[in-house]
Amino acid sequence: MIVNMSEKASEQEIAHVIERIREAGYQPHVTRGVERTIVAAVGSGRRHEIEALQVAPGVENVVPIAQPFKLVSRQVKPERSVVNIGGVKIGGPEVVIIAGPCSVESRQQLLDTAYAVKRAGATMLRGGAYKPRTSPYDFQGLGLEALKILSEAREQSGLPIVTEVMGTEDVDIICEHADMLQVGARNMQNFSLLRRLAMVNKPVLLKRGPSATVKEWLLAAEYLLSGGNSQVVLCERGIKTFETEMRNTFDLAAVALARDLSHLPVIADPSHGTGKQSLIAAVSGAAVAVGADGLIIEVHPCPERALSDGPQSLDFLGFEKVMRALTEPLRPVAH
Amino acid sequence: MIVNMSEKASEQEIAHVIERIREAGYQPHVTRGVERTIVAAVGSGRRHEIEALQVAPGVENVVPIAQPFKLVSRQVKPERSVVNIGGVKIGGPEVVIIAGPCSVESRQQLLDTAYAVKRAGATMLRGGAYKPRTSPYDFQGLGLEALKILSEAREQSGLPIVTEVMGTEDVDIICEHADMLQVGARNMQNFSLLRRLAMVNKPVLLKRGPSATVKEWLLAAEYLLSGGNSQVVLCERGIKTFETEMRNTFDLAAVALARDLSHLPVIADPSHGTGKQSLIAAVSGAAVAVGADGLIIEVHPCPERALSDGPQSLDFLGFEKVMRALTEPLRPVAH
Amino acid sequence: MIVNMSEKASEQEIAHVIERIREAGYQPHVTRGVERTIVAAVGSGRRHEIEALQVAPGVENVVPIAQPFKLVSRQVKPERSVVNIGGVKIGGPEVVIIAGPCSVESRQQLLDTAYAVKRAGATMLRGGAYKPRTSPYDFQGLGLEALKILSEAREQSGLPIVTEVMGTEDVDIICEHADMLQVGARNMQNFSLLRRLAMVNKPVLLKRGPSATVKEWLLAAEYLLSGGNSQVVLCERGIKTFETEMRNTFDLAAVALARDLSHLPVIADPSHGTGKQSLIAAVSGAAVAVGADGLIIEVHPCPERALSDGPQSLDFLGFEKVMRALTEPLRPVAH
Amino acid sequence: MIVNMSEKASEQEIAHVIERIREAGYQPHVTRGVERTIVAAVGSGRRHEIEALQVAPGVENVVPIAQPFKLVSRQVKPERSVVNIGGVKIGGPEVVIIAGPCSVESRQQLLDTAYAVKRAGATMLRGGAYKPRTSPYDFQGLGLEALKILSEAREQSGLPIVTEVMGTEDVDIICEHADMLQVGARNMQNFSLLRRLAMVNKPVLLKRGPSATVKEWLLAAEYLLSGGNSQVVLCERGIKTFETEMRNTFDLAAVALARDLSHLPVIADPSHGTGKQSLIAAVSGAAVAVGADGLIIEVHPCPERALSDGPQSLDFLGFEKVMRALTEPLRPVAH
């Protein structure tokens, strides 16, 4: 941490900062320039006390130097982590495709989709039982009934299941049915939920919040690791920006950055990332090219009749095309 | 809802849309232009089925017309709502000032602050017991101990208490101690929590999420009203934008807009809205001028020793100055 | 500038950074912590060479300490600047109101508006001759004809004129007719234009760009001051964010911040700031309360027939109401 | 255009809207629902008069239906355009790589770079002569001297040249030296410049503005095409968002979207898109996978000594690695 004194700071103000840095458990290192003085807080102490110096007299601002996360960092664990979900390994040499409907709507719908996505090459199944919906008047999911259908789909198809958990009260029942628990984007900083999932022996898929920086996302993951659960997969799903032509702005560079900063696997969600069926093939290839360890894609037998997320869902044929496109070589470079 | 057909849509595609609109419970009204055809879905039916037509062949896009919220709307209830919190009325002719520390740190700290803010003119006390923190290594609040201190502060000072609830598991115990429950910005779309708070007989302070549009914020409030709790106060606390010089971008026009669209009281949080002690006086006046029904301001006996939010907290003297500034006339206009 | 070495930086890498800092004209000050070393570049040298060290081996990042602007800063000139535009003083004890149509559409329209806004209390007239329009098919302004009408309006009404300059080729002709030249938001970083206006003996109204931070805005002003023109007024007019219910997000706290950082006067544009006629009264009061030295407001004889910006223009009666509201006391605080 | 009447609109207000739609040259088509009436404006008339109805009494809002751009649209010209720059074809079956330094700093620097990037596979050379810089104290480019060096580099290397034009006053001299003129991101809506470049017989590279939606970007291109210059290549270079870990948020999905909406070629700029040397290889592959017709990449003999953009520039070896990575197959999908 660097405490940057203002140009007009008095000797007394500098002395106060030095004393407070010592009290906070750090060693102060003073650098006196022509125009201003800076004081570095070296070592490890109570960080918030240094941050709060921002309002001490004579202080212009306080600049953090070290990254705030630890256990998720590649500086702590340089080798990449692999998360095993019922035999499917995310973070290894191969890209894992997770597919399925936004919501489980019926037994028929889910089983049909499970077989279709498996046939096309997916190795995991997604499907929502408890649905976070912007409006209380939208379809809220089938709940326990959906969990049972998901269990049956896993048994019949052999595909491990990932489904969203919206609150601590649903954790136990979802753990009975699912192979992986998803924390939705809007719950990324639901710290009660994160603390509860840190104590669960199931892998967690942690979606990036629509207004979360990569650092905040990694700190949310740090809640899981520091609480005891290191089976964490990150998922980029687009951030909220001024561009409204697409549902979100799909931040693919963040996939590369998160993999640079953290050893955790990172997958991408082209469906929410764009919100547009017509763009999913293109951005799926891009996500793989940028380094994503997997993709999670919404597929529905008939998107225009879907109870949620129809506009961004692929039908079976569309999903097959996306899967085929992932095996094609990149467009050649001119010489 | 308007279904906007693409210029090349065939008659068959138009017929399909018309049929689907009927199936969804609406009446279709067709307008044929020179270049394109649009089909309006009139009446009330299953909205998601019209939205999903976005992926039907020949459809360019689907445009919503009606506002998605109902009970919070001034179209349903034109007169303004007043919410009573232990005798303090938010939404009436006067501006209510809520003040107190970000976190309850000790009995002494809270009682001192309660008396100081009361003396300066505040009529409600804030203080965090359960703290949502970006990093798991930051101070997480004193929990139950803080709730007891808050109860004591209310008894001694007579100021009603508002404190944050982070998860459904804490709702009962907080209801025993607090006069108003705050839903934090990052939990604005924690729908499990909203559904639980809809069943509580306590007023709720609903902060706007950092990436929530005004419509999404009102829809979050709609969860509370449609679930049975109409004692809701909205709170603007800044949104996340590219501007990083301040902690958030304080969207004061949204206060005016929310009051135009909804009958619910709207207050503003200058502390989180700017994150800067030095700006709080200026933006507090602006918030009142724009129509805010109240302000919630962070005050600490010694901000540079605060365990959280020090940089944006006022000391007692600073808070007194802000309160005095609120009674001064606006700068005169040149003639 | 602080060069923050990575935890694994070798002694050789640290030595290289120290040498490069010396070569760039600074003195290096080294602070060795337990985990990492930081090197401060003290004094004044070639800043970009320190910034470029970000890619030197062993460097984690480079953190600027000093503010990048000089002449606009209150550290250089603590007393507030006052800009005189044909006798109207912006930055003094009174708030200046500038009003008029988005575009000059006809002699009648402008003269009627000039008299109406003067009667209601405005002391300067705005009106666009050269219009920046998102679409080439929109009304592009009357050009020279509009300038002549503006000149006539000034003579008849006595109100000084501000109008937008879109390119260097129009500077001379606009200087002949206008009292103040406006740089539009989308031209805030049109550095050719800024360099040209730095050599003009006319005050400049510099609008904040829709994606400009306050620092970038002040640096754009620095182009004018460092080039020789210190008659600069800043204008906040809203920034582009995810919120689309309003045309822009009106960043009123930035008015207070810009006045903290700079001695230049700062005015606000409630018309572009919200894009909504119905919100202008509320945000105008807020802008004055937050410290704005003036307001610039769009007024049209018949907004629904305006050739541009109709939705955010006030009619004469609406403008009178806004002016009256600015003299009313703030809503009282509850006790 | 759809005029959406409010629920309380009177018959008189509806009649007024109908009349105004007729006056604006459109045919009104009225749809009366249970709750509200909507009036469609059909045909082609004066669009701004319909937009301005937003402030007519009884109108809730006005919703555009048709896309605002014409000549750039694939609805007007379904087949993809190819732009020929001195023999290099952008928009054809192959991906074009443009590389070179941010700024031309010296003859030696540019010639060395030209040969290095050519050897590695680039077929066009970039280099800035006139530099848009946020601060007036930063290196502003060598101007005419740089243009002469660029000309020499083209002669010696055979690579066509692209360089930025910052203002109308430089257009002629740059046309003498360059094969393609770049409009920088911050000038995307410099309409004076666009109108001037519409009359030039040289291809234009139009960068997307940091806060421009895809539609605004296409409308900026429409200025060029409607003014007579159809040799336009679009360039995505990142947008400004709350994420500050990278210089910009690289909106790769926008490349796919722009190619869906427009026939113009679209390239991508991984250097500005991320601002981070370490991410360029990953996002370059992603840009090609998403459909980019080319890449423009900053390369410098010694990035840590670059006068501008050092942190995002590759050295020669780094560029070679990026080029090689573009020929490698995508990571395989797990089965």
mmCIF file of C-alpha atoms in Angstrom, chain C residues 172-290:
data_model
loop_
_atom_site.group_PDB
_atom_site.id
_atom_site.type_symbol
_atom_site.label_atom_id
_atom_site.label_comp_id
_atom_site.label_asym_id
_atom_site.label_seq_id
_atom_site.Cartn_x
_atom_site.Cartn_y
_atom_site.Cartn_z
ATOM 1 C CA ASP C 172 -12.945 31.944 -38.018
ATOM 2 C CA ILE C 173 -16.481 32.496 -39.202
ATOM 3 C CA ILE C 174 -17.963 31.468 -35.873
ATOM 4 C CA CYS C 175 -15.597 33.825 -34.030
ATOM 5 C CA GLU C 176 -17.042 36.665 -36.079
ATOM 6 C CA HIS C 177 -20.551 35.956 -34.836
ATOM 7 C CA ALA C 178 -20.438 34.235 -31.446
ATOM 8 C CA ASP C 179 -19.385 35.389 -27.988
ATOM 9 C CA MET C 180 -18.438 31.919 -26.847
ATOM 10 C CA LEU C 181 -17.546 28.759 -28.796
ATOM 11 C CA GLN C 182 -18.845 25.414 -27.665
ATOM 12 C CA VAL C 183 -16.916 22.181 -28.116
ATOM 13 C CA GLY C 184 -19.505 19.421 -28.259
ATOM 14 C CA ALA C 185 -19.284 16.281 -26.176
ATOM 15 C CA ARG C 186 -18.317 14.076 -29.100
ATOM 16 C CA ASN C 187 -15.491 16.476 -29.985
ATOM 17 C CA MET C 188 -14.049 16.731 -26.481
ATOM 18 C CA GLN C 189 -10.999 14.805 -27.615
ATOM 19 C CA ASN C 190 -10.811 16.323 -31.093
ATOM 20 C CA PHE C 191 -7.310 17.533 -30.413
ATOM 21 C CA SER C 192 -6.931 19.374 -33.728
ATOM 22 C CA LEU C 193 -9.913 21.481 -32.788
ATOM 23 C CA LEU C 194 -8.700 22.024 -29.225
ATOM 24 C CA ARG C 195 -5.291 23.175 -30.456
ATOM 25 C CA ARG C 196 -6.949 25.616 -32.829
ATOM 26 C CA LEU C 197 -9.261 27.012 -30.147
ATOM 27 C CA ALA C 198 -6.296 27.473 -27.833
ATOM 28 C CA MET C 199 -5.205 30.266 -30.178
ATOM 29 C CA VAL C 200 -8.540 32.071 -30.319
ATOM 30 C CA ASN C 201 -9.412 35.116 -28.238
ATOM 31 C CA LYS C 202 -12.878 33.880 -27.306
ATOM 32 C CA PRO C 203 -14.154 31.927 -24.331
ATOM 33 C CA VAL C 204 -14.698 28.206 -24.899
ATOM 34 C CA LEU C 205 -17.438 26.019 -23.427
ATOM 35 C CA LEU C 206 -15.976 22.513 -23.182
ATOM 36 C CA LYS C 207 -18.541 19.761 -22.833
ATOM 37 C CA ARG C 208 -17.563 16.521 -21.157
ATOM 38 C CA GLY C 209 -17.416 13.580 -23.553
ATOM 39 C CA PRO C 210 -19.952 10.781 -23.047
ATOM 40 C CA SER C 211 -17.188 8.368 -22.076
ATOM 41 C CA ALA C 212 -14.680 10.791 -20.607
ATOM 42 C CA THR C 213 -13.530 10.528 -17.021
ATOM 43 C CA VAL C 214 -13.242 13.787 -15.107
ATOM 44 C CA LYS C 215 -9.472 13.537 -15.509
ATOM 45 C CA GLU C 216 -9.696 13.174 -19.287
ATOM 46 C CA TRP C 217 -12.058 16.141 -19.378
ATOM 47 C CA LEU C 218 -9.622 18.283 -17.399
ATOM 48 C CA LEU C 219 -6.798 17.148 -19.682
ATOM 49 C CA ALA C 220 -8.829 18.286 -22.693
ATOM 50 C CA ALA C 221 -9.133 21.689 -20.977
ATOM 51 C CA GLU C 222 -5.392 21.574 -20.366
ATOM 52 C CA TYR C 223 -4.938 21.582 -24.194
ATOM 53 C CA LEU C 224 -6.705 24.944 -24.256
ATOM 54 C CA LEU C 225 -4.863 26.505 -21.318
ATOM 55 C CA SER C 226 -1.449 25.194 -22.288
ATOM 56 C CA GLY C 227 -2.034 26.498 -25.816
ATOM 57 C CA GLY C 228 -2.817 29.991 -24.550
ATOM 58 C CA ASN C 229 -6.568 30.222 -23.961
ATOM 59 C CA SER C 230 -7.549 30.282 -20.317
ATOM 60 C CA GLN C 231 -11.143 31.467 -20.859
ATOM 61 C CA VAL C 232 -12.575 27.991 -20.440
ATOM 62 C CA VAL C 233 -15.873 26.891 -18.913
ATOM 63 C CA LEU C 234 -16.476 23.171 -18.347
ATOM 64 C CA CYS C 235 -19.914 21.652 -18.941
ATOM 65 C CA GLU C 236 -21.204 18.350 -17.521
ATOM 66 C CA ARG C 237 -23.868 16.925 -19.852
ATOM 67 C CA GLY C 238 -24.211 13.307 -18.845
ATOM 68 C CA ILE C 239 -22.215 10.190 -19.541
ATOM 69 C CA LYS C 240 -23.086 7.001 -21.333
ATOM 70 C CA THR C 241 -23.979 4.087 -19.104
ATOM 71 C CA PHE C 242 -26.121 0.942 -19.173
ATOM 72 C CA GLU C 243 -29.173 2.959 -18.060
ATOM 73 C CA THR C 244 -31.167 3.674 -21.202
ATOM 74 C CA GLU C 245 -34.351 5.044 -19.683
ATOM 75 C CA MET C 246 -32.691 8.457 -19.875
ATOM 76 C CA ARG C 247 -30.545 9.692 -22.760
ATOM 77 C CA ASN C 248 -27.479 9.941 -20.528
ATOM 78 C CA THR C 249 -26.578 9.490 -16.872
ATOM 79 C CA PHE C 250 -26.261 13.008 -15.488
ATOM 80 C CA ASP C 251 -23.125 12.891 -13.351
ATOM 81 C CA LEU C 252 -23.826 15.722 -10.926
ATOM 82 C CA ALA C 253 -21.199 14.618 -8.426
ATOM 83 C CA ALA C 254 -18.677 15.218 -11.216
ATOM 84 C CA VAL C 255 -19.591 18.898 -11.106
ATOM 85 C CA ALA C 256 -18.520 19.013 -7.467
ATOM 86 C CA LEU C 257 -15.431 16.932 -8.182
ATOM 87 C CA ALA C 258 -14.338 19.046 -11.151
ATOM 88 C CA ARG C 259 -14.698 22.165 -9.016
ATOM 89 C CA ASP C 260 -12.595 20.516 -6.319
ATOM 90 C CA LEU C 261 -9.820 19.607 -8.738
ATOM 91 C CA SER C 262 -9.899 22.674 -11.002
ATOM 92 C CA HIS C 263 -10.313 26.422 -10.688
ATOM 93 C CA LEU C 264 -12.310 26.580 -13.926
ATOM 94 C CA PRO C 265 -16.056 27.318 -13.773
ATOM 95 C CA VAL C 266 -18.301 24.298 -14.289
ATOM 96 C CA ILE C 267 -21.837 24.474 -15.638
ATOM 97 C CA ALA C 268 -24.367 21.698 -16.222
ATOM 98 C CA ASP C 269 -26.695 20.772 -19.088
ATOM 99 C CA PRO C 270 -29.905 19.219 -17.709
ATOM 100 C CA SER C 271 -31.361 18.834 -21.213
ATOM 101 C CA HIS C 272 -28.732 16.432 -22.524
ATOM 102 C CA GLY C 273 -28.080 15.131 -19.016
ATOM 103 C CA THR C 274 -31.484 13.482 -18.915
ATOM 104 C CA GLY C 275 -33.018 13.807 -22.383
ATOM 105 C CA LYS C 276 -36.423 14.075 -20.719
ATOM 106 C CA GLN C 277 -38.447 17.271 -20.518
ATOM 107 C CA SER C 278 -40.225 16.016 -17.420
ATOM 108 C CA LEU C 279 -37.040 15.723 -15.358
ATOM 109 C CA ILE C 280 -35.431 19.057 -16.176
ATOM 110 C CA ALA C 281 -36.886 21.088 -13.321
ATOM 111 C CA ALA C 282 -35.745 18.569 -10.717
ATOM 112 C CA VAL C 283 -32.213 18.123 -12.023
ATOM 113 C CA SER C 284 -31.736 21.857 -12.618
ATOM 114 C CA GLY C 285 -32.238 22.527 -8.935
ATOM 115 C CA ALA C 286 -29.916 19.651 -8.110
ATOM 116 C CA ALA C 287 -27.222 21.035 -10.413
ATOM 117 C CA VAL C 288 -27.338 24.397 -8.660
ATOM 118 C CA ALA C 289 -27.296 22.709 -5.245
ATOM 119 C CA VAL C 290 -24.241 20.645 -6.164
#
